[in-house]
Every structure is written in C-alpha cells, then in structure tokens.
Amino acid sequence: MAYNVLLLGSGGREHALAWSLNKSPQLKKLYIAPGNPGTSEIGENVDLSISDFDQVWSFIQEHEIDITVVGPEQPLVDGIANFLEAKHHPVFGPKLQAAMLEGSKEFAKEFMQRHQIPTAAYKVFDQEDFDEAAAYIREQGKYPVVLKADGLAGGKGVFIPETEAEAIKILEDLKTNSPLKEAASRLVIEEFMKGEEASVFAISDGSSYKVIGNAQDHKRIGDGDTGLNTGGMGAYSPAPVVTAEVLARVEKEIIEPTISGMKEEGNPYVGFLYCGLMITEDGPKVVEYNCRFGDPECQVILPRLRSDLLEIMVAATQVKLGDVDVQFDDEVRCCVVLVSGGYPESYEKGKEITGLEEIENAIIFHAGTKEENGKIYTNGGRVLNIVGSGKELKEAIDVTYREVKKVTFDKAYYRSDIGAKGLKH
C-alpha cells in the first residue's frame, strides 16, 4: 500500500523524520505542517496550526491522509492522539495519558516507583510550599541537587545548583518572575546522580517494542558542558557508554517495565519512547522520559537506520511491530548544532545564512530557518544541524566540523567539543 503522510512539526527533528520517511518506497505523498525550508525540498509544507486540532482534522480529510506522525511533545501532551484516534485515524504518537511520562515529572516519578524502575530519589513540592522545599534541600545537605519544573519547559526546566544559596535563589526566581513559573507550579527535587548521560530510544506499538538506537547529546551551551542548559547543542550515535551489557540492562530494567506498566495501567504506549539515562556505578537509571524522538538525537539515529521508517510506524499503529525488522548500518554519526548568538537567552533573527551549497559530505537538517526570495535566514535559537559520518567516532567528528566551518551567519555559534566525551571510551 502507498501512504499519504502528514508530519506535524517544524524543527530539526521533523526535518530528519521527513528525510527518513521520504526514503520509503511505500510513501505516496508527504505533507509537513508547518515544516521549514529544509522539509520543503522533500515534501509539501502546509500552513497549519498544529495546536488547532479541528484544522488538522479538516486537512486530513481533504487530502486523504493515511497516517499522521506527531513530531513535538506539546500536541501529544495536549491530546492530539486521543482526538485523532476518536475519529478512527491512525496516528503515530502516544495518547495524552501515556504522554504524561514527559508532560509531568511527578507522574513519571510515581510511575517509576510503582514499577520499580531505577531512578533518583525525589520529593515533590507545590510552588506555595517552596519554603518547605528550601528546608528539605537544607536537611539533605547534599550538593549539587537537581530541581525540575514538573511541566513542559522546552528542555529548559532543569536546574543543578551547586550550593544552598544558588538553590534558594532558583526557588525564589521560579516563584516570582521566571518564564517557567507556570511549568514550575510544582517542583520535583531529586538527588544528583553521578555518571555519564546517554539516551536509548524505543519504538512501541503498545504491547511490544523495538530499540531504535542510542545516542549521547550535549545540553549545555558551552564547551566542556559549561553554562546554561539548551534544547541540545549536538549529539553522536552510537554512544560508546551504551555497551551491549548496559543496553541489555536498559531493556530489562527500564524499557520492558515501562511498556508493560503502561499497558497494565490501561494507557498503552504507541510511538517513540525516549529514555534519558544516567549510567551510574549501580547501572543505568532514568533521568527523564520524553514522549517523542529527541532533538538532536533523532538527527544522528535516523541516518543510521537501514529499515523503512514508514513501514515501522505503520506497524506500530496496527500493533504489528513484531512483523518488522529494525536494522542499522555500521557507521557513526555526529551532529553539530549551529545556534544564534545569545541563545538560549535573547538573540536576533533574520541573519542571512551562506555556505549551505558548499556542504558536500554531510547532511543538513534545518531547524530555525526561513526562506525569502531564494535566500535562507535565521529564524530561531537553534538554526541548523550538520550531520557527518565515519567508520569511527573520530572520523565522524572530523568530517562534521570540516563541513560546519563552511556555513556562516552573523553571530553564529557552535560548540567545538561535540563527541569528545565518546573518544575517552
């Protein structure tokens, strides 16, 4: 069968999903809403508000869409899968109740506790009880400590204060004037886990799952993992820290009980499951779940995928994941994210980007860009993803940075150490 596909989203992850879907011999027509200048080269961008479910449904009917793929977390947490499934339309992405694994840190922690899934010790506080939260932090007396806004915060709701004074200041800021005030109406306070971070991704049909790769991403803005948290500055896949032994434990102790636990509780999980992990001395533990593919991890995992992504997604919506194969090539991928100067705080848009046509040995995934009169301009904080490959990690890193240097725009910034951690293994 040939499928008309609607992909919702506009970032680097969605460009990578579109690029991968476009390779499927089963694809009839690909629409991306709203998409970006990169996705317009491989499908048709459509001007839809993905938060307006009725508008999305009208488009689905009018264009005879066979399956809708949801890229970002917000529509999932807002219940778009529930809305479309109620109309008997196949949708790839978890329903609201399952998406709460990302939508609420408290929900995720309680779920892990119920199903004995390894994670950090924690306690939850309401915003009006931040005085009690401060007292709790003092009592623990262990630094650094981890503070997490309960709700969605675009990857910016986690703080790791090193001192009591720093922790108290963050509590005050969240309570009074932070843009995260709403997301932090409840706050999860966790013990700090020592180890190396990595992500393992699974795809699930609600009953079974297949691992769809692993990666390590770089959240901090500065080299050496310094400075503010961002949505992600780069990634590489596979991550050497995720050994065969570690992966076997992740499957047995984390992925299997998550998928079976969700099913048991009447919320079968369909879609991508992102397991953000800390590989500690005691083994892998969950830092966070996401209810969609990671960004920029998606950009390094999908180029490694040999199997047909569309076929896999359709099988997941039909509870037939066992019928498909998930295979990868042997190459390593590295992604460097170019961002606007000033990101993740204030930055300017509308800077002309040059040099894209000079890139020969890497894939370009657009994120925050726009096209005007045949020219490409910056239109967001994270602007472009450049993805190179190699037989070994070092070769992938070298290829990527050679290509990155060809692209320029005013105040462009990128980290110079993506993948360096992996070389130490």
CSV table of C-alpha atoms in Angstrom, one decimal:
chain,number,residue,atom,x,y,z
A,1,MET,CA,0.0,0.0,0.0
A,2,ALA,CA,1.1,3.6,-0.7
A,3,TYR,CA,0.5,6.1,2.1
A,4,ASN,CA,-0.2,9.8,2.3
A,5,VAL,CA,1.6,11.0,5.4
A,6,LEU,CA,1.1,14.2,7.5
A,7,LEU,CA,4.1,15.0,9.7
A,8,LEU,CA,3.5,17.7,12.4
A,9,GLY,CA,6.3,20.0,13.5
A,10,SER,CA,8.9,22.4,12.2
A,11,GLY,CA,12.3,21.7,13.8
A,12,GLY,CA,15.5,19.7,13.1
A,13,ARG,CA,13.9,16.6,14.4
A,14,GLU,CA,11.0,16.9,11.9
A,15,HIS,CA,13.4,17.6,9.0
A,16,ALA,CA,15.2,14.3,9.9
A,17,LEU,CA,11.9,12.4,10.2
A,18,ALA,CA,10.8,13.8,6.8
A,19,TRP,CA,14.1,12.9,5.3
A,20,SER,CA,13.8,9.3,6.6
A,21,LEU,CA,10.1,8.9,5.6
A,22,ASN,CA,10.9,10.2,2.2
A,23,LYS,CA,13.1,7.2,1.5
A,24,SER,CA,10.2,4.8,1.9
A,25,PRO,CA,9.0,3.0,-1.3
A,26,GLN,CA,5.6,3.0,0.5
A,27,LEU,CA,5.3,6.8,0.6
A,28,LYS,CA,2.8,8.3,-1.8
A,29,LYS,CA,2.8,12.0,-0.6
A,30,LEU,CA,4.4,13.7,2.4
A,31,TYR,CA,3.0,16.8,3.9
A,32,ILE,CA,4.8,18.7,6.8
A,33,ALA,CA,2.9,21.2,9.0
A,34,PRO,CA,4.3,23.8,9.2
A,35,GLY,CA,7.7,22.5,8.2
A,36,ASN,CA,10.8,24.6,7.4
A,37,PRO,CA,12.9,25.4,4.3
A,38,GLY,CA,14.6,22.1,4.5
A,39,THR,CA,11.4,20.0,4.6
A,40,SER,CA,10.0,21.9,1.6
A,41,GLU,CA,12.6,20.1,-0.6
A,42,ILE,CA,11.4,16.6,0.3
A,43,GLY,CA,7.7,17.1,0.8
A,44,GLU,CA,5.0,19.8,0.8
A,45,ASN,CA,5.0,22.3,3.7
A,46,VAL,CA,1.4,23.3,4.8
A,47,ASP,CA,0.5,26.2,6.8
A,48,LEU,CA,-1.4,24.5,9.6
A,49,SER,CA,-1.6,25.4,13.3
A,50,ILE,CA,-0.8,22.1,14.9
A,51,SER,CA,-2.5,23.2,18.2
A,52,ASP,CA,-5.8,23.6,16.3
A,53,PHE,CA,-6.9,20.0,16.1
A,54,ASP,CA,-10.1,20.8,14.1
A,55,GLN,CA,-7.9,22.5,11.4
A,56,VAL,CA,-5.6,19.5,11.4
A,57,TRP,CA,-8.6,17.1,11.0
A,58,SER,CA,-10.0,19.1,8.1
A,59,PHE,CA,-6.7,18.8,6.3
A,60,ILE,CA,-6.5,15.1,7.0
A,61,GLN,CA,-9.9,14.5,5.4
A,62,GLU,CA,-9.4,16.9,2.5
A,63,HIS,CA,-6.0,15.3,1.5
A,64,GLU,CA,-6.9,11.7,2.3
A,65,ILE,CA,-4.1,11.3,4.8
A,66,ASP,CA,-3.5,7.7,5.8
A,67,ILE,CA,-1.3,8.2,8.9
A,68,THR,CA,-0.3,11.3,10.9
A,69,VAL,CA,3.1,11.4,12.6
A,70,VAL,CA,3.5,13.8,15.6
A,71,GLY,CA,7.0,15.2,16.0
A,72,PRO,CA,7.0,17.5,19.0
A,73,GLU,CA,5.7,16.9,22.6
A,74,GLN,CA,3.2,19.8,23.1
A,75,PRO,CA,0.4,18.4,20.8
A,76,LEU,CA,0.9,15.0,22.3
A,77,VAL,CA,0.5,16.3,25.9
A,78,ASP,CA,-2.5,18.4,24.6
A,79,GLY,CA,-4.1,15.1,23.5
A,80,ILE,CA,-3.9,15.2,19.7
A,81,ALA,CA,-3.5,11.4,19.5
A,82,ASN,CA,-6.8,11.0,21.5
A,83,PHE,CA,-8.6,13.4,19.3
A,84,LEU,CA,-7.5,11.7,16.0
A,85,GLU,CA,-7.9,8.2,17.3
A,86,ALA,CA,-11.5,9.0,18.3
A,87,LYS,CA,-12.1,9.7,14.6
A,88,HIS,CA,-10.5,6.3,13.7
A,89,HIS,CA,-7.5,8.0,12.1
A,90,PRO,CA,-4.1,6.2,12.6
A,91,VAL,CA,-1.7,8.4,14.5
A,92,PHE,CA,1.9,7.7,15.4
A,93,GLY,CA,2.5,9.2,18.9
A,94,PRO,CA,1.2,8.4,22.4
A,95,LYS,CA,-2.1,9.4,23.8
A,96,LEU,CA,-2.3,12.1,26.4
A,97,GLN,CA,-2.3,9.6,29.4
A,98,ALA,CA,0.9,7.9,28.1
A,99,ALA,CA,2.5,11.3,27.0
A,100,MET,CA,2.3,12.3,30.7
A,101,LEU,CA,5.6,10.5,31.1
A,102,GLU,CA,7.0,13.7,29.7
A,103,GLY,CA,4.2,16.1,30.5
A,104,SER,CA,4.6,15.7,34.2
A,105,LYS,CA,7.8,14.9,36.0
A,106,GLU,CA,5.8,13.9,39.1
A,107,PHE,CA,3.6,11.5,37.1
A,108,ALA,CA,6.8,9.9,35.6
A,109,LYS,CA,8.5,9.5,39.1
A,110,GLU,CA,5.4,7.9,40.6
A,111,PHE,CA,5.1,5.6,37.6
A,112,MET,CA,8.7,4.5,38.0
A,113,GLN,CA,8.2,4.0,41.7
A,114,ARG,CA,5.2,1.8,41.1
A,115,HIS,CA,7.1,-0.4,38.6
A,116,GLN,CA,10.5,-0.5,40.4
A,117,ILE,CA,12.2,1.3,37.5
A,118,PRO,CA,15.6,2.7,38.7
A,119,THR,CA,15.7,6.5,39.1
A,120,ALA,CA,16.9,9.1,41.5
A,121,ALA,CA,15.3,9.6,45.0
A,122,TYR,CA,12.9,12.6,44.9
A,123,LYS,CA,10.3,14.7,46.6
A,124,VAL,CA,7.6,17.0,45.1
A,125,PHE,CA,6.6,20.5,46.3
A,126,ASP,CA,3.9,23.0,45.3
A,127,GLN,CA,5.1,26.5,44.4
A,128,GLU,CA,3.4,27.9,47.5
A,129,ASP,CA,5.4,25.4,49.6
A,130,PHE,CA,8.8,26.5,48.3
A,131,ASP,CA,9.8,27.4,51.9
A,132,GLU,CA,9.4,23.7,52.8
A,133,ALA,CA,11.4,22.9,49.6
A,134,ALA,CA,14.2,25.1,50.8
A,135,ALA,CA,14.1,23.4,54.2
A,136,TYR,CA,14.2,20.0,52.6
A,137,ILE,CA,17.2,20.9,50.5
A,138,ARG,CA,19.0,22.2,53.7
A,139,GLU,CA,18.1,19.0,55.5
A,140,GLN,CA,19.5,16.8,52.7
A,141,GLY,CA,22.7,18.9,52.8
A,142,LYS,CA,23.9,17.2,49.5
A,143,TYR,CA,25.1,19.3,46.6
A,144,PRO,CA,24.7,19.5,43.7
A,145,VAL,CA,21.0,19.0,43.9
A,146,VAL,CA,18.5,18.7,40.9
A,147,LEU,CA,15.4,20.9,40.6
A,148,LYS,CA,12.9,20.1,37.9
A,149,ALA,CA,9.9,22.0,36.8
A,150,ASP,CA,7.0,19.5,36.8
A,151,GLY,CA,5.5,20.6,33.4
A,152,LEU,CA,6.8,21.1,29.9
A,153,ALA,CA,9.6,23.6,29.7
A,154,GLY,CA,11.2,23.2,26.2
A,155,GLY,CA,14.2,21.5,27.7
A,156,LYS,CA,15.0,24.4,30.0
A,157,GLY,CA,13.2,23.4,33.2
A,158,VAL,CA,16.1,21.6,34.9
A,159,PHE,CA,18.5,23.3,37.3
A,160,ILE,CA,21.5,21.8,39.1
A,161,PRO,CA,22.6,24.3,41.8
A,162,GLU,CA,26.0,23.6,43.4
A,163,THR,CA,25.3,25.4,46.7
A,164,GLU,CA,22.4,26.1,49.1
A,165,ALA,CA,22.5,29.9,48.2
A,166,GLU,CA,22.2,29.0,44.5
A,167,ALA,CA,19.3,26.6,45.2
A,168,ILE,CA,17.4,29.2,47.2
A,169,LYS,CA,17.8,31.8,44.5
A,170,ILE,CA,16.4,29.5,41.8
A,171,LEU,CA,13.4,28.7,44.1
A,172,GLU,CA,12.8,32.5,44.5
A,173,ASP,CA,13.1,33.1,40.8
A,174,LEU,CA,10.7,30.3,39.8
A,175,LYS,CA,8.2,31.6,42.3
A,176,THR,CA,8.2,35.2,41.3
A,177,ASN,CA,9.4,36.3,37.8
A,178,SER,CA,10.6,33.3,35.8
A,179,PRO,CA,9.1,32.5,32.4
A,180,LEU,CA,9.0,29.0,33.8
A,181,LYS,CA,6.6,30.0,36.6
A,182,GLU,CA,3.7,28.0,35.1
A,183,ALA,CA,5.7,24.9,34.3
A,184,ALA,CA,7.1,25.1,37.9
A,185,SER,CA,3.8,25.3,39.7
A,186,ARG,CA,5.0,22.0,41.1
A,187,LEU,CA,8.7,21.2,41.5
A,188,VAL,CA,10.5,17.9,41.7
A,189,ILE,CA,13.6,17.9,43.8
A,190,GLU,CA,16.0,15.0,43.1
A,191,GLU,CA,19.3,13.6,44.3
A,192,PHE,CA,22.1,14.3,41.9
A,193,MET,CA,23.2,11.1,40.1
A,194,LYS,CA,26.8,10.7,39.2
A,195,GLY,CA,27.7,9.1,35.9
A,196,GLU,CA,27.6,9.6,32.2
A,197,GLU,CA,24.4,10.6,30.4
A,198,ALA,CA,23.1,8.8,27.4
A,199,SER,CA,19.7,8.2,25.7
A,200,VAL,CA,18.2,5.0,24.4
A,201,PHE,CA,15.2,5.2,22.1
A,202,ALA,CA,12.5,2.6,21.6
A,203,ILE,CA,9.5,2.4,19.3
A,204,SER,CA,6.4,0.8,20.7
A,205,ASP,CA,3.0,-0.4,19.4
A,206,GLY,CA,1.6,-0.5,23.0
A,207,SER,CA,2.3,-4.2,23.5
A,208,SER,CA,5.9,-4.8,22.3
A,209,TYR,CA,8.8,-2.6,21.4
A,210,LYS,CA,12.0,-2.4,19.3
A,211,VAL,CA,15.1,-0.4,20.3
A,212,ILE,CA,15.7,2.2,17.6
A,213,GLY,CA,19.1,3.4,18.6
A,214,ASN,CA,21.1,5.2,21.3
A,215,ALA,CA,22.9,8.5,21.4
A,216,GLN,CA,24.6,11.0,23.6
A,217,ASP,CA,23.7,14.6,23.4
A,218,HIS,CA,25.2,17.8,24.8
A,219,LYS,CA,22.8,20.0,26.6
A,220,ARG,CA,25.0,22.9,27.9
A,221,ILE,CA,25.7,25.9,25.8
A,222,GLY,CA,29.5,25.9,26.4
A,223,ASP,CA,32.4,23.6,25.7
A,224,GLY,CA,33.2,21.2,28.5
A,225,ASP,CA,29.5,21.1,29.4
A,226,THR,CA,29.5,24.6,30.9
A,227,GLY,CA,26.9,27.4,31.0
A,228,LEU,CA,23.2,27.3,30.6
A,229,ASN,CA,21.1,24.3,29.6
A,230,THR,CA,19.8,24.4,26.0
A,231,GLY,CA,17.5,22.2,23.9
A,232,GLY,CA,20.7,20.4,22.7
A,233,MET,CA,23.9,21.5,21.0
A,234,GLY,CA,24.9,18.3,19.3
A,235,ALA,CA,24.9,14.5,19.5
A,236,TYR,CA,26.6,11.4,18.3
A,237,SER,CA,25.4,7.8,17.8
A,238,PRO,CA,26.0,5.2,18.8
A,239,ALA,CA,27.3,6.2,22.3
A,240,PRO,CA,30.3,4.1,23.4
A,241,VAL,CA,29.0,4.3,27.0
A,242,VAL,CA,25.9,2.2,25.9
A,243,THR,CA,27.8,-1.1,25.8
A,244,ALA,CA,25.9,-4.3,24.9
A,245,GLU,CA,25.8,-5.1,28.7
A,246,VAL,CA,24.4,-1.6,29.5
A,247,LEU,CA,21.8,-1.9,26.7
A,248,ALA,CA,20.7,-5.3,27.9
A,249,ARG,CA,20.1,-3.8,31.4
A,250,VAL,CA,18.3,-0.8,30.0
A,251,GLU,CA,15.9,-3.1,28.1
A,252,LYS,CA,15.2,-5.4,31.1
A,253,GLU,CA,15.1,-2.9,33.9
A,254,ILE,CA,13.7,0.2,32.1
A,255,ILE,CA,12.1,-0.2,28.6
A,256,GLU,CA,10.3,-3.5,29.2
A,257,PRO,CA,8.7,-2.5,32.6
A,258,THR,CA,7.8,0.9,31.1
A,259,ILE,CA,5.9,-0.5,28.1
A,260,SER,CA,4.3,-3.3,30.1
A,261,GLY,CA,3.5,-1.0,33.0
A,262,MET,CA,1.8,1.5,30.7
A,263,LYS,CA,-0.3,-1.3,29.2
A,264,GLU,CA,-1.2,-2.7,32.6
A,265,GLU,CA,-2.4,0.7,33.7
A,266,GLY,CA,-4.7,1.0,30.6
A,267,ASN,CA,-2.5,3.5,28.8
A,268,PRO,CA,-0.7,1.5,26.0
A,269,TYR,CA,2.2,3.5,24.8
A,270,VAL,CA,2.4,3.9,21.0
A,271,GLY,CA,5.2,5.9,19.4
A,272,PHE,CA,8.8,6.8,20.2
A,273,LEU,CA,9.9,6.4,23.8
A,274,TYR,CA,13.0,8.5,24.8
A,275,CYS,CA,14.8,7.1,27.9
A,276,GLY,CA,17.2,9.8,29.1
A,277,LEU,CA,19.6,7.8,31.3
A,278,MET,CA,22.5,8.3,33.8
A,279,ILE,CA,24.9,5.4,33.5
A,280,THR,CA,25.9,5.2,37.2
A,281,GLU,CA,28.1,2.8,39.2
A,282,ASP,CA,25.0,0.9,40.1
A,283,GLY,CA,23.8,0.6,36.4
A,284,PRO,CA,21.5,2.7,34.2
A,285,LYS,CA,18.9,4.9,35.9
A,286,VAL,CA,16.2,7.1,34.3
A,287,VAL,CA,16.9,10.9,34.4
A,288,GLU,CA,13.7,11.6,32.3
A,289,TYR,CA,11.4,10.2,29.8
A,290,ASN,CA,10.3,12.0,26.6
A,291,CYS,CA,7.2,11.0,24.6
A,292,ARG,CA,8.8,11.7,21.2
A,293,PHE,CA,12.2,11.4,19.5
A,294,GLY,CA,15.0,13.6,21.0
A,295,ASP,CA,16.3,16.6,19.1
A,296,PRO,CA,19.2,16.5,18.0
A,297,GLU,CA,19.5,12.7,18.8
A,298,CYS,CA,16.9,12.0,16.0
A,299,GLN,CA,19.3,13.6,13.5
A,300,VAL,CA,22.1,11.1,14.3
A,301,ILE,CA,20.0,8.0,14.7
A,302,LEU,CA,17.8,8.1,11.6
A,303,PRO,CA,20.6,8.4,9.1
A,304,ARG,CA,21.9,5.1,10.6
A,305,LEU,CA,18.6,3.3,10.1
A,306,ARG,CA,18.6,0.8,7.2
A,307,SER,CA,15.0,-0.2,7.7
A,308,ASP,CA,11.9,1.6,6.3
A,309,LEU,CA,10.8,4.1,8.9
A,310,LEU,CA,7.3,4.5,7.4
A,311,GLU,CA,6.8,0.7,7.5
A,312,ILE,CA,7.8,0.6,11.1
A,313,MET,CA,5.5,3.5,12.1
A,314,VAL,CA,2.5,1.9,10.3
A,315,ALA,CA,3.2,-1.4,12.0
A,316,ALA,CA,3.3,0.4,15.4
A,317,THR,CA,-0.2,1.9,14.8
A,318,GLN,CA,-1.5,-1.6,13.9
A,319,VAL,CA,0.1,-3.4,16.9
A,320,LYS,CA,2.2,-5.4,14.5
A,321,LEU,CA,5.7,-4.2,15.4
A,322,GLY,CA,6.8,-7.9,15.7
A,323,ASP,CA,6.4,-8.2,11.9
A,324,VAL,CA,9.1,-5.6,11.0
A,325,ASP,CA,12.8,-5.5,11.2
A,326,VAL,CA,14.8,-2.6,12.7
A,327,GLN,CA,18.4,-2.6,11.3
A,328,PHE,CA,21.2,-0.1,11.4
A,329,ASP,CA,24.4,0.5,9.4
A,330,ASP,CA,27.8,0.3,11.0
A,331,GLU,CA,28.7,3.9,10.6
A,332,VAL,CA,29.0,6.5,13.4
A,333,ARG,CA,27.1,9.8,13.1
A,334,CYS,CA,28.0,13.2,14.7
A,335,CYS,CA,25.7,16.3,14.7
A,336,VAL,CA,26.8,19.8,15.5
A,337,VAL,CA,24.0,22.4,16.1
A,338,LEU,CA,24.6,26.0,14.9
A,339,VAL,CA,22.8,28.5,17.1
A,340,SER,CA,22.1,32.2,17.1
A,341,GLY,CA,24.4,34.3,19.2
A,342,GLY,CA,22.8,34.9,22.6
A,343,TYR,CA,20.9,31.6,22.6
A,344,PRO,CA,19.4,30.2,25.0
A,345,GLU,CA,18.7,33.7,26.2
A,346,SER,CA,17.8,36.6,23.9
A,347,TYR,CA,19.0,36.5,20.3
A,348,GLU,CA,18.3,38.2,16.9
A,349,LYS,CA,16.6,36.6,13.9
A,350,GLY,CA,16.8,37.4,10.2
A,351,LYS,CA,20.5,36.9,9.6
A,352,GLU,CA,21.4,35.6,6.2
A,353,ILE,CA,23.0,32.2,6.1
A,354,THR,CA,25.7,31.5,3.5
A,355,GLY,CA,27.7,28.4,2.5
A,356,LEU,CA,25.0,25.8,2.6
A,357,GLU,CA,25.5,24.9,-1.0
A,358,GLU,CA,29.2,24.2,-0.3
A,359,ILE,CA,28.4,21.3,2.1
A,360,GLU,CA,29.2,18.0,0.3
A,361,ASN,CA,30.0,15.3,2.9
A,362,ALA,CA,27.3,15.9,5.5
A,363,ILE,CA,23.5,16.1,5.8
A,364,ILE,CA,22.0,19.5,6.6
A,365,PHE,CA,18.8,19.4,8.8
A,366,HIS,CA,17.1,22.8,9.1
A,367,ALA,CA,15.7,23.9,12.5
A,368,GLY,CA,15.2,27.6,13.0
A,369,THR,CA,15.4,28.9,9.4
A,370,LYS,CA,13.1,30.7,6.9
A,371,GLU,CA,13.3,31.3,3.2
A,372,GLU,CA,12.8,34.7,1.5
A,373,ASN,CA,13.4,35.3,-2.2
A,374,GLY,CA,15.6,32.2,-2.6
A,375,LYS,CA,17.8,33.1,0.4
A,376,ILE,CA,17.9,31.3,3.8
A,377,TYR,CA,17.8,33.4,7.0
A,378,THR,CA,17.9,32.5,10.7
A,379,ASN,CA,14.5,32.2,12.4
A,380,GLY,CA,15.2,30.7,15.8
A,381,GLY,CA,17.7,29.9,18.5
A,382,ARG,CA,18.8,26.5,17.2
A,383,VAL,CA,19.3,27.2,13.5
A,384,LEU,CA,20.9,24.3,11.6
A,385,ASN,CA,22.1,20.7,12.3
A,386,ILE,CA,25.1,19.4,10.3
A,387,VAL,CA,25.5,15.6,10.4
A,388,GLY,CA,28.6,13.8,9.3
A,389,SER,CA,29.5,10.2,9.3
A,390,GLY,CA,32.6,8.0,9.6
A,391,LYS,CA,33.7,4.4,10.3
A,392,GLU,CA,34.8,5.5,13.8
A,393,LEU,CA,33.7,8.4,16.1
A,394,LYS,CA,36.8,10.5,15.5
A,395,GLU,CA,36.3,10.4,11.7
A,396,ALA,CA,32.6,11.3,12.1
A,397,ILE,CA,33.6,14.3,14.3
A,398,ASP,CA,36.3,15.5,11.9
A,399,VAL,CA,34.1,15.3,8.9
A,400,THR,CA,31.3,17.1,10.6
A,401,TYR,CA,33.4,20.0,11.8
A,402,ARG,CA,35.1,20.4,8.4
A,403,GLU,CA,31.6,20.9,6.9
A,404,VAL,CA,30.3,23.1,9.8
A,405,LYS,CA,33.1,25.6,9.0
A,406,LYS,CA,31.7,26.3,5.6
A,407,VAL,CA,28.4,27.7,6.9
A,408,THR,CA,28.3,31.3,8.2
A,409,PHE,CA,25.8,33.8,9.5
A,410,ASP,CA,26.2,36.9,11.8
A,411,LYS,CA,27.0,35.8,15.4
A,412,ALA,CA,26.7,32.1,14.5
A,413,TYR,CA,27.9,29.9,17.4
A,414,TYR,CA,28.5,26.2,18.0
A,415,ARG,CA,30.3,24.0,20.5
A,416,SER,CA,33.8,22.8,19.4
A,417,ASP,CA,33.8,19.6,21.5
A,418,ILE,CA,30.8,17.5,20.4
A,419,GLY,CA,31.6,13.9,20.7
A,420,ALA,CA,34.9,14.5,22.7
A,421,LYS,CA,33.5,12.5,25.7
A,422,GLY,CA,32.9,9.5,23.5
A,423,LEU,CA,36.5,9.4,22.4
A,424,LYS,CA,37.6,8.7,26.0
A,425,HIS,CA,36.0,5.3,26.0
